[in-house]
Short mmCIF file of C-alpha atoms in Angstrom, two decimals:
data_model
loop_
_atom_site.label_atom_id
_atom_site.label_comp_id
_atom_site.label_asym_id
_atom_site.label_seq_id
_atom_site.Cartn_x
_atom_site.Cartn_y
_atom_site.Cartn_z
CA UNK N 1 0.00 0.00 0.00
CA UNK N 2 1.56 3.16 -1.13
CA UNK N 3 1.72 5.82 1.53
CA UNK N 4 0.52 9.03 0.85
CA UNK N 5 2.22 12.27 -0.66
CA UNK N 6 2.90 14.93 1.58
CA UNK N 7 1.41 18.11 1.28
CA UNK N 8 3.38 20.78 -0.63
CA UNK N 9 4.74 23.59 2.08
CA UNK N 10 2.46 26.84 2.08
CA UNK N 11 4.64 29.71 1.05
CA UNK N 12 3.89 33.27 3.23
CA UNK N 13 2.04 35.37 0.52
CA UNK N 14 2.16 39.10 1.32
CA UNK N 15 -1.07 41.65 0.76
CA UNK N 16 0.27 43.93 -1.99
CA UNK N 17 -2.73 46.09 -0.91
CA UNK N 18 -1.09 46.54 2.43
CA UNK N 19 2.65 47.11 1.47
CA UNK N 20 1.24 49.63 -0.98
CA UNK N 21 -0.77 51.93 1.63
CA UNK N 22 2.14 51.27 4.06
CA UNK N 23 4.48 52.81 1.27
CA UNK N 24 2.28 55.85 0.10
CA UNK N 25 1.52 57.39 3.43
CA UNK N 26 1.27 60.74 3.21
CA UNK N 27 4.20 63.08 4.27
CA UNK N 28 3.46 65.88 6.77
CA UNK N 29 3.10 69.23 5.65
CA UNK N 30 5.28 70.28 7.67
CA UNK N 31 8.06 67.90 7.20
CA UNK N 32 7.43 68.23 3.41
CA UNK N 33 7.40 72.05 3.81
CA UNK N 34 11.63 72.23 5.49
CA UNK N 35 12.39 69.55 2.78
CA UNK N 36 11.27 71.68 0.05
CA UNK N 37 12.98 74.95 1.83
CA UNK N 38 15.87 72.77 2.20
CA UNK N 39 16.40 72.16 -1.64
CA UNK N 40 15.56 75.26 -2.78
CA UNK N 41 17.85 76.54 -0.41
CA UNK N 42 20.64 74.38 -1.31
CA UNK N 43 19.79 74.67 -5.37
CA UNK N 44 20.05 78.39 -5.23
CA UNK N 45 23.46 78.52 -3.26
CA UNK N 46 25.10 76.07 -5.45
CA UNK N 47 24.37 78.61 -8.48
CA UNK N 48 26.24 81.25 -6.50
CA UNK N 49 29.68 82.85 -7.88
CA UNK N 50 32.91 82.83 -6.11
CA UNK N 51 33.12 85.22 -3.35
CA UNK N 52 36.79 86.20 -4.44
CA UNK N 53 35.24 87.31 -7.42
CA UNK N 54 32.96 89.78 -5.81
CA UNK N 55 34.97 91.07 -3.55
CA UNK N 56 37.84 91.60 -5.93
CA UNK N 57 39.12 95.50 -5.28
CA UNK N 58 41.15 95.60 -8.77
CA UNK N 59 37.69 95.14 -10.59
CA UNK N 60 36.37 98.25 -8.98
CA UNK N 61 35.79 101.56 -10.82
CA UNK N 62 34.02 104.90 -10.80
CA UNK N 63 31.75 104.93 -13.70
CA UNK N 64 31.86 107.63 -16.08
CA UNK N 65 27.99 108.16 -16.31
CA UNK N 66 24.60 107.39 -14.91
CA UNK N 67 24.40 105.45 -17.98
CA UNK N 68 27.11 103.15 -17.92
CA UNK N 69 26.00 102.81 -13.95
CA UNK N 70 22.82 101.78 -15.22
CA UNK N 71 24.38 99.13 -17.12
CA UNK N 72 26.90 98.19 -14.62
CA UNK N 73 24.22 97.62 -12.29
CA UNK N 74 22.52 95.10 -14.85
CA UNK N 75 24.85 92.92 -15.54
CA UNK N 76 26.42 92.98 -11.85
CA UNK N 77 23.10 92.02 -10.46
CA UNK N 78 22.31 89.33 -13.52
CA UNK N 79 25.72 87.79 -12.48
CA UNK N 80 25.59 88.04 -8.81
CA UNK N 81 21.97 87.49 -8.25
CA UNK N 82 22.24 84.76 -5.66
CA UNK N 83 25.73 86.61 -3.97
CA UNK N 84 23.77 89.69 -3.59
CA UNK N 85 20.40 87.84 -2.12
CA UNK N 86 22.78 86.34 0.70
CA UNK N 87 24.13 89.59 1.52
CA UNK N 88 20.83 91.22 1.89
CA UNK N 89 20.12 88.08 4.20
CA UNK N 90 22.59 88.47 5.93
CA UNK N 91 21.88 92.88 6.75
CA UNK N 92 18.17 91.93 7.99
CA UNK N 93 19.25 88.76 10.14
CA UNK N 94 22.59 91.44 11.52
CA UNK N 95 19.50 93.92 11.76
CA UNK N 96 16.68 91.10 13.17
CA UNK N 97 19.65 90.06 15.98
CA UNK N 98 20.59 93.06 17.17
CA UNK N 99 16.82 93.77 17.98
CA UNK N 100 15.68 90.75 20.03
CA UNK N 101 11.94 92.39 20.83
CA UNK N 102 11.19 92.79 16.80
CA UNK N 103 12.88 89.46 16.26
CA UNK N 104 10.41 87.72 18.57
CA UNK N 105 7.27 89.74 16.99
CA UNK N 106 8.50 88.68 13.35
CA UNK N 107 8.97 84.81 14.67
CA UNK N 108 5.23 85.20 16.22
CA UNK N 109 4.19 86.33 13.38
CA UNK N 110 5.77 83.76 11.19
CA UNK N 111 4.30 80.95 13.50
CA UNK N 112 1.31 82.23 13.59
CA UNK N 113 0.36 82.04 9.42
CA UNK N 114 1.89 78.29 9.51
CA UNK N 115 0.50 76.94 11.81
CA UNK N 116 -2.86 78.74 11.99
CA UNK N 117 -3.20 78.88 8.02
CA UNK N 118 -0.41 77.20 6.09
CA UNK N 119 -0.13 73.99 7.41
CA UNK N 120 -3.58 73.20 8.96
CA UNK N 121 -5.60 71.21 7.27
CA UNK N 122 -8.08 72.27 4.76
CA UNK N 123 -10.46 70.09 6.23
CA UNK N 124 -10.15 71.33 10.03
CA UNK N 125 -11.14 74.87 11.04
CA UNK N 126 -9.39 76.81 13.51
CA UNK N 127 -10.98 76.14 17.07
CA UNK N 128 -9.82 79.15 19.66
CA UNK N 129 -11.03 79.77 22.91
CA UNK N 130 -14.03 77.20 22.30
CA UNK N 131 -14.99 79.02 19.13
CA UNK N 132 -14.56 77.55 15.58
CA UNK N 133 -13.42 80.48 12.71
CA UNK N 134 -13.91 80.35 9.32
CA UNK N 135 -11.05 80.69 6.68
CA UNK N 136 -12.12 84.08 5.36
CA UNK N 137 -12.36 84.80 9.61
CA UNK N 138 -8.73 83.31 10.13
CA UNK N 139 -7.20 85.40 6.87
CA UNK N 140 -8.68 88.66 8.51
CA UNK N 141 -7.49 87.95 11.95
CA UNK N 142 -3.71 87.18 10.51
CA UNK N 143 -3.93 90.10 8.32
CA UNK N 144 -5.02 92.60 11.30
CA UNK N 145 -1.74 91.07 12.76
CA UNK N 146 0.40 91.56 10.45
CA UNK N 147 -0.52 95.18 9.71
CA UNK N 148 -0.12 95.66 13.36
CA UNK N 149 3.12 94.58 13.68
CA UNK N 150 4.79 95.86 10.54
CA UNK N 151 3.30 99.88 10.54
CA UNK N 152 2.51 99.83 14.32
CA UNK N 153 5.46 98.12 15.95
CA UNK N 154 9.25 98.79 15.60
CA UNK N 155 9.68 95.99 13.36
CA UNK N 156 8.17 97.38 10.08
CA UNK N 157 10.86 100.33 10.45
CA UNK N 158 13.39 98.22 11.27
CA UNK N 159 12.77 95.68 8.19
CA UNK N 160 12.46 98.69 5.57
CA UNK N 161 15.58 100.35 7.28
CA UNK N 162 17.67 96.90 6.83
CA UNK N 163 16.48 96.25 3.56
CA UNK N 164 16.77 99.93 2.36
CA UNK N 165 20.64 99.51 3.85
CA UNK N 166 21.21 96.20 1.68
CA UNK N 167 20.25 97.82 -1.64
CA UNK N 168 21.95 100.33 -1.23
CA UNK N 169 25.19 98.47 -0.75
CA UNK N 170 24.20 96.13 -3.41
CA UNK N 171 23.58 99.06 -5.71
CA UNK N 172 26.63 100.58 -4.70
CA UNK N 173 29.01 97.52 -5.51
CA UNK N 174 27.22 96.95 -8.63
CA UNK N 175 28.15 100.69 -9.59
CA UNK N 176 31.10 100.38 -9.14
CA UNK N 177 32.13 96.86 -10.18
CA UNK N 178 33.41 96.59 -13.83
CA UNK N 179 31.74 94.05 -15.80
CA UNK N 180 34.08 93.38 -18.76
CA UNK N 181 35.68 90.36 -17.14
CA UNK N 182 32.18 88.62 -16.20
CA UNK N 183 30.87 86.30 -18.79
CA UNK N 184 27.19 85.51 -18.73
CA UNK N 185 25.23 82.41 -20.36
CA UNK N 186 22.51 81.77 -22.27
CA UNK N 187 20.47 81.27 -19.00
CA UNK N 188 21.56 84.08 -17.10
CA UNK N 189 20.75 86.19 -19.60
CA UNK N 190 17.09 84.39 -20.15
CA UNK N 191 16.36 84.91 -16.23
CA UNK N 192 15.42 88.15 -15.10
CA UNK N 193 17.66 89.98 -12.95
CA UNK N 194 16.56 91.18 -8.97
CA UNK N 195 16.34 89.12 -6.07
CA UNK N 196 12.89 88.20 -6.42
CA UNK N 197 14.13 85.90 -9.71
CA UNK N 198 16.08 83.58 -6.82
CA UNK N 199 12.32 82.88 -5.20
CA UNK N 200 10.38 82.75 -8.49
CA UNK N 201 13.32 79.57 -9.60
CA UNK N 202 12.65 78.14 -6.17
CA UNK N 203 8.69 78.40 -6.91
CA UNK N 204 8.99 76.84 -10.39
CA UNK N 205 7.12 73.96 -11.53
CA UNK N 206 8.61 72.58 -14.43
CA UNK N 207 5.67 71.35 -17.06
CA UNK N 208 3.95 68.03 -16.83
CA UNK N 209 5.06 65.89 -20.63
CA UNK N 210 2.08 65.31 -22.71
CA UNK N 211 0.03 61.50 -22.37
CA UNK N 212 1.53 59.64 -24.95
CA UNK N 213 -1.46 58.37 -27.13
CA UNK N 214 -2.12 54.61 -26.85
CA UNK N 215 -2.15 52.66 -30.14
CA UNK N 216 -4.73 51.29 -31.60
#
């Protein structure tokens, strides 16, 4: 009598359903909010010139006319976009530091739109004080804020003071820096020149390809 076959061995089979949803949980906002800082951050220093360059003093010159200043300017601030955007950083944190008061307001302030507006959910309103507000009632209560503190506080006048300061020098060493040794590309030339360029690269999207038609 022939004995009987044993039973093949059950192999572990794993839920792709599960391993999926495990996989694509969503990020936090606000952990996905510093990451994206983070690389912008890091993208736009990386496209920064040498500092040697800008501060060399053999490459400075009075300009002959408003003119040529004008142009000077131009090209200085289409080369050194991202050299000048650190030094204006750098005036309004010097400025920010050496007033501790307007540096907590602005930090209040800051806190205050992320965490009340930015990164709440869309689907949760704002509970205070056992009372719920509405979006358009959370917008007006940050934006009575903010006008408070910038035109009613010291720290308006001391952010338009420090940022008046860093143009100025910006506009000064772009004066008087001579351009004929800088050498500007295709993209640099493309991009428009100011600080605000370094936040509208940051904010890009680049285009989603076209669906590729399926074939019949």
């Amino acid at each position: 009598m022939a004995s009987p076959s044993p039973s093949p061995p059950v192999l572990p089979v794993s839920n792709p359903q599960t391993a999926t949803e495990s996989q694509s949980q969503p990020q936090p906002a606000s952990r996905f909010l510093l990451s994206y800082l983070s690389d912008s951050l890091r993208h736009s220093l990386s496209q920064r010139r040498p500092w040697s360059e800008l501060l060399d003093r053999t490459a400075l010159s009075k300009p002959l006319s408003f003119s040529e200043a004008t142009l000077r300017v131009r090209h200085n601030v289409s080369y050194f976009r991202v050299n000048y955007y650190v030094v204006v950083s750098l005036v309004l944190a010097a400025s920010l530091l050496s007033s501790p008061f307007s540096l907590v307001l602005l930090l209040a302030l800051l806190a205050s739109w992320l965490f009340l507006y930015l990164l709440r959910p869309a689907d949760q309103p704002l509970r205070l004080l056992g009372r719920t507000f509405s979006d358009f009632e959370t917008l007006s209560l940050l934006g009575a804020a903010t006008f408070v503190l910038l035109f009613l506080t010291s720290l308006g006048s001391l952010l338009v003071t420090a940022f008046t300061l860093s143009v100025a020098l910006v506009a000064a060493h772009a004066a008087f820096r001579v351009p004929e040794d800088l050498f500007l590309d295709e993209r640099d030339v493309s991009q428009p020149a100011g600080f605000l360029s370094i936040l509208r690269a940051a904010v890009a999207v680049p285009p989603a390809a076209p669906p590729v038609p399926a074939r019949g």
